[in-house]
mmCIF file of C-alpha atoms in Angstrom:
data_model
loop_
_atom_site.group_PDB
_atom_site.id
_atom_site.type_symbol
_atom_site.label_atom_id
_atom_site.label_comp_id
_atom_site.label_asym_id
_atom_site.label_seq_id
_atom_site.Cartn_x
_atom_site.Cartn_y
_atom_site.Cartn_z
ATOM 1 C CA MET K 65 -6.424 9.897 -16.362
ATOM 2 C CA ARG K 66 -6.938 9.240 -12.411
ATOM 3 C CA THR K 67 -4.307 10.726 -10.733
ATOM 4 C CA ALA K 68 -4.424 12.847 -7.445
ATOM 5 C CA THR K 69 -1.895 14.655 -5.332
ATOM 6 C CA VAL K 70 -2.200 15.131 -1.114
ATOM 7 C CA THR K 71 -0.258 17.111 1.027
ATOM 8 C CA ARG K 72 -0.557 16.065 4.807
ATOM 9 C CA THR K 73 1.212 18.279 7.311
ATOM 10 C CA THR K 74 1.116 17.572 11.043
ATOM 11 C CA SER K 75 3.521 18.727 13.899
ATOM 12 C CA GLU K 76 5.077 15.554 13.618
ATOM 13 C CA THR K 77 5.318 14.965 9.711
ATOM 14 C CA ASP K 78 5.318 17.014 6.493
ATOM 15 C CA ILE K 79 4.464 14.530 3.702
ATOM 16 C CA SER K 80 3.677 15.337 -0.490
ATOM 17 C CA VAL K 81 2.092 12.352 -2.822
ATOM 18 C CA LYS K 82 1.760 12.269 -6.334
ATOM 19 C CA LEU K 83 -0.411 8.958 -8.067
ATOM 20 C CA GLY K 84 -1.069 8.380 -11.106
ATOM 21 C CA LEU K 85 -3.163 4.948 -11.673
ATOM 22 C CA ASP K 86 -2.491 4.400 -15.119
ATOM 23 C CA GLY K 87 1.173 4.615 -15.192
ATOM 24 C CA THR K 88 4.135 2.280 -15.303
ATOM 25 C CA GLY K 89 5.383 1.802 -12.223
ATOM 26 C CA VAL K 90 7.730 4.354 -12.357
ATOM 27 C CA TYR K 91 8.322 5.648 -8.591
ATOM 28 C CA ASP K 92 10.029 8.795 -6.849
ATOM 29 C CA ASN K 93 10.513 8.285 -3.066
ATOM 30 C CA ALA K 94 12.479 9.686 -0.456
ATOM 31 C CA THR K 95 11.091 9.665 3.009
ATOM 32 C CA GLY K 96 14.298 9.366 5.189
ATOM 33 C CA ILE K 97 13.802 5.763 5.809
ATOM 34 C CA GLY K 98 15.792 3.661 3.403
ATOM 35 C CA PHE K 99 14.195 0.085 4.146
ATOM 36 C CA PHE K 100 10.946 1.839 3.850
ATOM 37 C CA ASP K 101 11.714 3.613 0.786
ATOM 38 C CA HIS K 102 12.488 0.383 -1.050
ATOM 39 C CA MET K 103 9.171 -0.991 0.074
ATOM 40 C CA LEU K 104 7.769 2.123 -1.403
ATOM 41 C CA ASP K 105 9.525 1.640 -4.658
ATOM 42 C CA GLN K 106 8.298 -2.512 -4.455
ATOM 43 C CA LEU K 107 4.633 -0.912 -3.821
ATOM 44 C CA ALA K 108 4.565 1.341 -7.472
ATOM 45 C CA ARG K 109 6.354 -0.520 -9.583
ATOM 46 C CA HIS K 110 4.230 -4.029 -8.869
ATOM 47 C CA ALA K 111 1.043 -2.395 -8.531
ATOM 48 C CA LEU K 112 2.041 -0.545 -12.043
ATOM 49 C CA ILE K 113 0.688 3.075 -10.589
ATOM 50 C CA ASP K 114 3.388 5.851 -10.750
ATOM 51 C CA MET K 115 4.034 6.962 -7.331
ATOM 52 C CA GLN K 116 6.307 10.043 -5.888
ATOM 53 C CA VAL K 117 6.337 10.656 -2.142
ATOM 54 C CA ARG K 118 7.989 13.282 -0.013
ATOM 55 C CA THR K 119 8.081 12.734 3.701
ATOM 56 C CA THR K 120 9.804 14.843 6.375
ATOM 57 C CA GLY K 121 8.970 13.785 9.738
ATOM 58 C CA ASP K 122 10.384 13.185 13.629
ATOM 59 C CA LEU K 123 13.143 10.509 12.410
ATOM 60 C CA HIS K 124 15.022 11.979 15.855
ATOM 61 C CA ILE K 125 12.084 10.304 18.197
ATOM 62 C CA ASP K 126 11.125 7.291 15.718
ATOM 63 C CA ASP K 127 10.120 5.951 12.698
ATOM 64 C CA HIS K 128 6.528 5.577 13.744
ATOM 65 C CA HIS K 129 4.965 8.311 12.130
ATOM 66 C CA SER K 130 6.659 8.790 9.102
ATOM 67 C CA ILE K 131 5.872 5.408 8.207
ATOM 68 C CA GLU K 132 1.558 5.690 9.398
ATOM 69 C CA ASP K 133 1.587 9.485 7.660
ATOM 70 C CA THR K 134 2.896 7.972 4.883
ATOM 71 C CA GLY K 135 0.154 5.663 5.061
ATOM 72 C CA ILE K 136 -2.671 7.956 5.727
ATOM 73 C CA ALA K 137 -1.352 10.421 2.288
ATOM 74 C CA LEU K 138 -1.252 7.335 0.388
ATOM 75 C CA GLY K 139 -4.739 6.159 0.774
ATOM 76 C CA GLN K 140 -5.550 9.587 0.890
ATOM 77 C CA ALA K 141 -4.446 9.410 -2.707
ATOM 78 C CA LEU K 142 -5.608 6.683 -3.846
ATOM 79 C CA THR K 143 -9.149 7.278 -2.699
ATOM 80 C CA MET K 144 -8.903 10.775 -4.354
ATOM 81 C CA ALA K 145 -7.423 8.957 -7.770
ATOM 82 C CA MET K 146 -9.990 6.085 -7.826
ATOM 83 C CA GLY K 147 -13.063 8.957 -7.129
ATOM 84 C CA GLU K 148 -16.543 6.963 -8.407
ATOM 85 C CA LYS K 149 -14.201 3.868 -9.680
ATOM 86 C CA ARG K 150 -16.379 3.261 -12.639
ATOM 87 C CA GLY K 151 -15.501 0.583 -14.499
ATOM 88 C CA ILE K 152 -12.816 -1.438 -12.058
ATOM 89 C CA ARG K 153 -12.468 -4.677 -11.728
ATOM 90 C CA ARG K 154 -12.263 -4.220 -7.391
ATOM 91 C CA TYR K 155 -11.179 -7.138 -6.018
ATOM 92 C CA GLY K 156 -7.684 -8.468 -6.607
ATOM 93 C CA ALA K 157 -6.081 -11.675 -4.569
ATOM 94 C CA CYS K 158 -1.589 -12.828 -5.287
ATOM 95 C CA LEU K 159 0.325 -15.663 -3.768
ATOM 96 C CA LEU K 160 3.684 -14.210 -3.862
ATOM 97 C CA PRO K 161 6.763 -16.011 -3.292
ATOM 98 C CA MET K 162 10.359 -14.408 -2.559
ATOM 99 C CA ASP K 163 12.746 -16.913 -1.550
ATOM 100 C CA ASP K 164 12.096 -18.555 1.527
ATOM 101 C CA ALA K 165 8.931 -16.469 1.947
ATOM 102 C CA LEU K 166 5.485 -16.796 1.009
ATOM 103 C CA VAL K 167 2.369 -14.335 1.155
ATOM 104 C CA ARG K 168 -0.871 -13.791 0.443
ATOM 105 C CA ALA K 169 -2.916 -10.841 -0.356
ATOM 106 C CA ALA K 170 -6.341 -10.460 -0.882
ATOM 107 C CA LEU K 171 -8.011 -7.211 -0.902
ATOM 108 C CA VAL K 172 -11.448 -5.584 -2.429
ATOM 109 C CA LEU K 173 -12.243 -1.574 -2.751
ATOM 110 C CA SER K 174 -15.360 -1.531 -1.206
ATOM 111 C CA GLY K 175 -14.753 1.569 0.712
ATOM 112 C CA ARG K 176 -15.091 -0.431 3.769
ATOM 113 C CA PRO K 177 -11.616 -0.246 5.201
ATOM 114 C CA HIS K 178 -10.519 -3.063 7.476
ATOM 115 C CA LEU K 179 -7.410 -4.963 7.943
ATOM 116 C CA VAL K 180 -6.511 -8.929 8.616
ATOM 117 C CA TRP K 181 -2.958 -9.268 9.313
ATOM 118 C CA ASP K 182 -1.121 -12.246 9.866
ATOM 119 C CA VAL K 183 2.136 -12.025 9.299
ATOM 120 C CA PRO K 184 4.800 -12.879 12.144
ATOM 121 C CA PHE K 185 8.599 -11.303 11.220
ATOM 122 C CA PRO K 186 11.375 -13.503 12.622
ATOM 123 C CA THR K 187 13.206 -10.784 13.472
ATOM 124 C CA ALA K 188 12.403 -7.287 15.059
ATOM 125 C CA LYS K 189 14.511 -5.057 13.263
ATOM 126 C CA ILE K 190 15.604 -5.729 9.361
ATOM 127 C CA GLY K 191 18.493 -3.131 9.724
ATOM 128 C CA THR K 192 17.111 -0.022 12.254
ATOM 129 C CA PHE K 193 13.805 -0.533 10.225
ATOM 130 C CA ASP K 194 11.077 -1.455 13.042
ATOM 131 C CA THR K 195 9.374 -4.480 11.942
ATOM 132 C CA GLU K 196 6.357 -3.721 13.258
ATOM 133 C CA LEU K 197 6.163 -1.026 11.589
ATOM 134 C CA VAL K 198 5.332 -2.914 8.052
ATOM 135 C CA ARG K 199 1.494 -3.260 9.804
ATOM 136 C CA GLU K 200 1.448 0.364 10.613
ATOM 137 C CA PHE K 201 1.981 1.552 7.485
ATOM 138 C CA PHE K 202 -1.054 -0.762 5.770
ATOM 139 C CA GLN K 203 -3.717 -0.214 8.684
ATOM 140 C CA ALA K 204 -3.129 3.663 7.764
ATOM 141 C CA PHE K 205 -3.224 2.749 3.870
ATOM 142 C CA ALA K 206 -6.117 0.363 4.689
ATOM 143 C CA THR K 207 -8.309 3.005 6.754
ATOM 144 C CA HIS K 208 -7.754 6.027 4.410
ATOM 145 C CA GLY K 209 -7.964 4.182 1.039
ATOM 146 C CA GLY K 210 -11.178 2.502 1.925
ATOM 147 C CA ILE K 211 -9.916 -1.026 1.520
ATOM 148 C CA THR K 212 -10.866 -4.328 2.719
ATOM 149 C CA LEU K 213 -7.632 -5.855 3.267
ATOM 150 C CA HIS K 214 -6.256 -9.704 4.530
ATOM 151 C CA VAL K 215 -2.559 -10.271 4.291
ATOM 152 C CA THR K 216 -0.800 -13.840 5.805
ATOM 153 C CA ALA K 217 2.450 -15.224 5.889
ATOM 154 C CA LEU K 218 2.498 -18.827 5.048
ATOM 155 C CA ALA K 219 6.363 -19.208 5.369
ATOM 156 C CA GLY K 220 9.452 -16.807 5.616
ATOM 157 C CA LEU K 221 13.408 -17.569 7.623
ATOM 158 C CA ASN K 222 14.005 -13.938 6.573
ATOM 159 C CA SER K 223 12.305 -10.367 7.726
ATOM 160 C CA HIS K 224 13.251 -8.728 4.755
ATOM 161 C CA HIS K 225 12.058 -11.165 2.439
ATOM 162 C CA VAL K 226 8.892 -11.453 4.408
ATOM 163 C CA ALA K 227 7.939 -7.816 4.213
ATOM 164 C CA GLU K 228 9.235 -7.003 0.563
ATOM 165 C CA ALA K 229 6.879 -10.575 -0.072
ATOM 166 C CA ALA K 230 3.880 -8.299 1.576
ATOM 167 C CA PHE K 231 4.334 -5.545 0.166
ATOM 168 C CA LYS K 232 4.686 -7.481 -3.243
ATOM 169 C CA ALA K 233 1.795 -9.074 -2.691
ATOM 170 C CA VAL K 234 -0.501 -6.044 -2.257
ATOM 171 C CA ALA K 235 1.056 -4.282 -4.648
ATOM 172 C CA ARG K 236 -0.231 -7.303 -7.577
ATOM 173 C CA SER K 237 -3.463 -7.122 -5.617
ATOM 174 C CA LEU K 238 -3.835 -3.596 -6.186
ATOM 175 C CA ARG K 239 -3.441 -3.865 -9.735
ATOM 176 C CA ASP K 240 -5.339 -6.159 -10.118
ATOM 177 C CA ALA K 241 -8.308 -4.595 -8.056
ATOM 178 C CA LEU K 242 -8.111 -0.936 -10.435
ATOM 179 C CA GLU K 243 -8.010 -2.374 -13.840
ATOM 180 C CA PRO K 244 -10.094 -1.095 -15.834
ATOM 181 C CA ASP K 245 -12.845 -4.136 -17.021
ATOM 182 C CA PRO K 246 -13.623 -4.123 -20.524
ATOM 183 C CA ARG K 247 -17.055 -5.937 -19.743
ATOM 184 C CA LYS K 248 -18.193 -2.963 -17.590
ATOM 185 C CA ALA K 249 -16.157 0.173 -18.896
ATOM 186 C CA ASP K 250 -18.609 2.416 -17.377
ATOM 187 C CA ALA K 251 -20.440 0.654 -14.344
ATOM 188 C CA ILE K 252 -19.577 1.226 -10.676
ATOM 189 C CA PRO K 253 -18.631 -2.553 -9.363
ATOM 190 C CA SER K 254 -21.776 -2.794 -6.900
ATOM 191 C CA THR K 255 -25.233 -3.982 -7.117
ATOM 192 C CA LYS K 256 -25.667 -0.898 -4.082
ATOM 193 C CA GLY K 257 -24.697 1.417 -7.243
ATOM 194 C CA THR K 258 -21.412 3.109 -4.650
ATOM 195 C CA LEU K 259 -18.907 2.103 -2.965
#
């Protein structure tokens, strides 16, 4: 089983993450930020990753540190759980519709982190949640997960739908990239011999 447990404690946040990459999408996420929990649930369910996240942060300041640091811890856990990345497909992509929203995600588990983000939100907030923090999460997750990640919103009138479509599109792409390749079950998917 490809699993990992990561704890990360700073003066701003205290986080624990458990991941199982060969799961069924079971989730138990509690960050103190309701909308963010809902997005993490989507990430787990649609990537078929079993995920438990516990985040305690300085929410009296704002949500930024909790969301960014959760992305860091999840990326670290993903890196740990993948190990040498033997037998994975490595690449994944998804074009995901959700009502008015249409989001495209493509990624490679290359070990070379990079984020290309073209996701405009119609509003600055979803309830009390700052929409700019969606990008902050994916920046941290991609950086610490060693992911080259491209996310583009092609349509969207409702900020909730745009954010949820982005999380689901990344999740589906991640699922494809993490899937075992039956034709190369023990090989590292790179001509370099390492990722």
